[in-house]
């Protein structure tokens, strides 16, 4: 209902779902007409089973995004995308949230930090 409130009752045009599990169905229900629901991963550990009639009712697309395979099939496009991201960052238009920094000697702690799901943004290892 918060998404509907924020969008004037329209819903989300795009949902980026790296979590899956019990979060997917409410996100799918919050879609706008003809929106795109991007299935990125299943960090919750459970593969969701949303009612597919929601895609019909919303006129939306459910799209699987397997970045690893895409980078192998389209390496030139992948490089262009990274160049664009770096340009946006250099121009100050995007700034990824850095939640934690570790030294190279603390690499094991950094990995444990990620594994224990303590990171709230990017984790940086300084070399």
Coordinates of C-alpha atoms in Angstrom, one line a residue:
X1 CA 0.0 0.0 0.0
X2 CA 3.0 2.3 0.6
X3 CA 4.1 1.9 -3.1
X4 CA 0.5 2.7 -4.2
X5 CA 0.5 5.8 -2.0
X6 CA 3.9 7.0 -3.3
X7 CA 2.9 6.5 -6.9
X8 CA -0.6 8.1 -6.7
X9 CA -2.3 4.7 -6.8
X10 CA -0.5 3.6 -10.0
X11 CA 2.0 1.1 -8.6
X12 CA 5.7 0.4 -9.4
X13 CA 6.7 0.5 -13.0
X14 CA 9.7 -1.7 -12.3
X15 CA 10.4 -4.1 -9.4
X16 CA 14.0 -5.3 -8.9
X17 CA 13.7 -8.4 -6.8
X18 CA 17.0 -10.0 -5.6
X19 CA 15.4 -11.4 -2.5
X20 CA 12.5 -13.7 -3.5
X21 CA 10.8 -15.7 -0.8
X22 CA 7.8 -14.1 0.9
X23 CA 8.7 -10.6 -0.4
X24 CA 8.0 -11.4 -4.1
X25 CA 4.2 -11.7 -4.1
X26 CA 3.5 -8.4 -2.3
X27 CA 6.0 -6.8 -4.7
X28 CA 4.2 -8.3 -7.7
X29 CA 0.9 -7.1 -6.3
X30 CA 2.3 -3.6 -6.1
X31 CA 3.1 -3.5 -9.9
X32 CA 1.7 -0.8 -12.1
X33 CA -0.2 -1.7 -15.3
X34 CA 2.3 -3.0 -17.9
X35 CA 5.2 -2.9 -15.3
X36 CA 8.2 -5.1 -15.3
X37 CA 9.1 -7.5 -12.5
X38 CA 12.8 -8.4 -12.6
X39 CA 13.7 -11.7 -11.0
X40 CA 17.3 -11.2 -9.9
X41 CA 17.9 -13.8 -7.3
X42 CA 16.7 -15.6 -4.2
X43 CA 18.7 -14.2 -1.2
X44 CA 15.8 -15.2 1.1
X45 CA 16.7 -18.8 0.3
X46 CA 13.2 -19.7 -1.0
X47 CA 12.1 -19.6 -4.6
X48 CA 8.7 -17.9 -4.6
X49 CA 5.6 -19.3 -6.2
X50 CA 3.5 -16.2 -6.9
X51 CA 0.0 -16.6 -8.4
X52 CA 0.5 -16.0 -12.1
X53 CA -2.9 -14.5 -12.5
X54 CA -1.3 -11.4 -11.0
X55 CA 0.8 -11.0 -14.2
X56 CA -2.5 -11.2 -16.2
X57 CA -4.3 -8.8 -14.0
X58 CA -1.5 -6.3 -14.0
X59 CA -0.6 -6.8 -17.7
X60 CA 3.0 -7.0 -16.5
X61 CA 6.1 -8.9 -17.5
X62 CA 8.0 -11.2 -15.3
X63 CA 11.6 -11.2 -16.5
X64 CA 14.5 -13.4 -15.4
X65 CA 17.7 -11.5 -15.3
X66 CA 20.8 -13.8 -15.1
X67 CA 23.6 -11.3 -15.3
X68 CA 26.4 -13.9 -15.3
X69 CA 25.1 -15.6 -18.4
X70 CA 24.3 -12.3 -20.1
X71 CA 27.9 -11.0 -19.6
X72 CA 29.2 -14.1 -21.3
X73 CA 26.8 -13.8 -24.2
X74 CA 27.2 -10.1 -24.6
X75 CA 30.6 -9.0 -23.4
X76 CA 30.7 -5.8 -25.5
X77 CA 27.4 -4.6 -24.2
X78 CA 28.4 -5.5 -20.7
X79 CA 31.6 -3.3 -21.1
X80 CA 29.5 -0.4 -22.4
X81 CA 27.1 -0.7 -19.4
X82 CA 30.1 -0.6 -17.0
X83 CA 31.6 2.4 -18.8
X84 CA 28.2 4.2 -18.5
X85 CA 28.0 3.4 -14.8
X86 CA 31.6 4.7 -14.2
X87 CA 30.7 7.9 -16.1
X88 CA 27.6 8.4 -14.0
X89 CA 29.6 7.9 -10.9
X90 CA 32.4 10.2 -12.0
X91 CA 29.8 12.9 -12.7
X92 CA 28.3 12.5 -9.2
X93 CA 25.0 11.3 -10.6
X94 CA 25.1 8.0 -8.7
X95 CA 26.8 7.2 -5.4
X96 CA 26.6 3.6 -4.1
X97 CA 26.2 3.4 -0.4
X98 CA 29.3 2.1 1.3
X99 CA 28.4 0.4 4.6
X100 CA 31.7 -0.9 5.7
X101 CA 35.5 -0.9 4.8
X102 CA 38.0 -3.5 5.7
X103 CA 41.8 -3.8 5.2
X104 CA 43.2 -6.6 3.0
X105 CA 44.3 -8.3 6.2
X106 CA 40.7 -8.3 7.4
X107 CA 39.3 -10.0 4.2
X108 CA 38.1 -13.0 6.1
X109 CA 36.1 -10.7 8.4
X110 CA 34.7 -8.9 5.4
X111 CA 33.5 -12.1 3.9
X112 CA 31.9 -13.2 7.2
X113 CA 30.3 -9.8 7.4
X114 CA 28.6 -10.4 4.0
X115 CA 27.8 -14.0 4.8
X116 CA 26.1 -13.0 8.1
X117 CA 24.1 -10.4 6.1
X118 CA 25.4 -7.4 8.2
X119 CA 26.1 -5.2 5.2
X120 CA 23.6 -2.5 4.4
X121 CA 25.4 -1.4 1.3
X122 CA 28.7 -2.1 -0.5
X123 CA 31.6 -3.6 1.4
X124 CA 35.0 -2.3 0.4
X125 CA 38.3 -4.1 0.9
X126 CA 41.2 -1.7 0.7
X127 CA 44.3 -3.1 -1.0

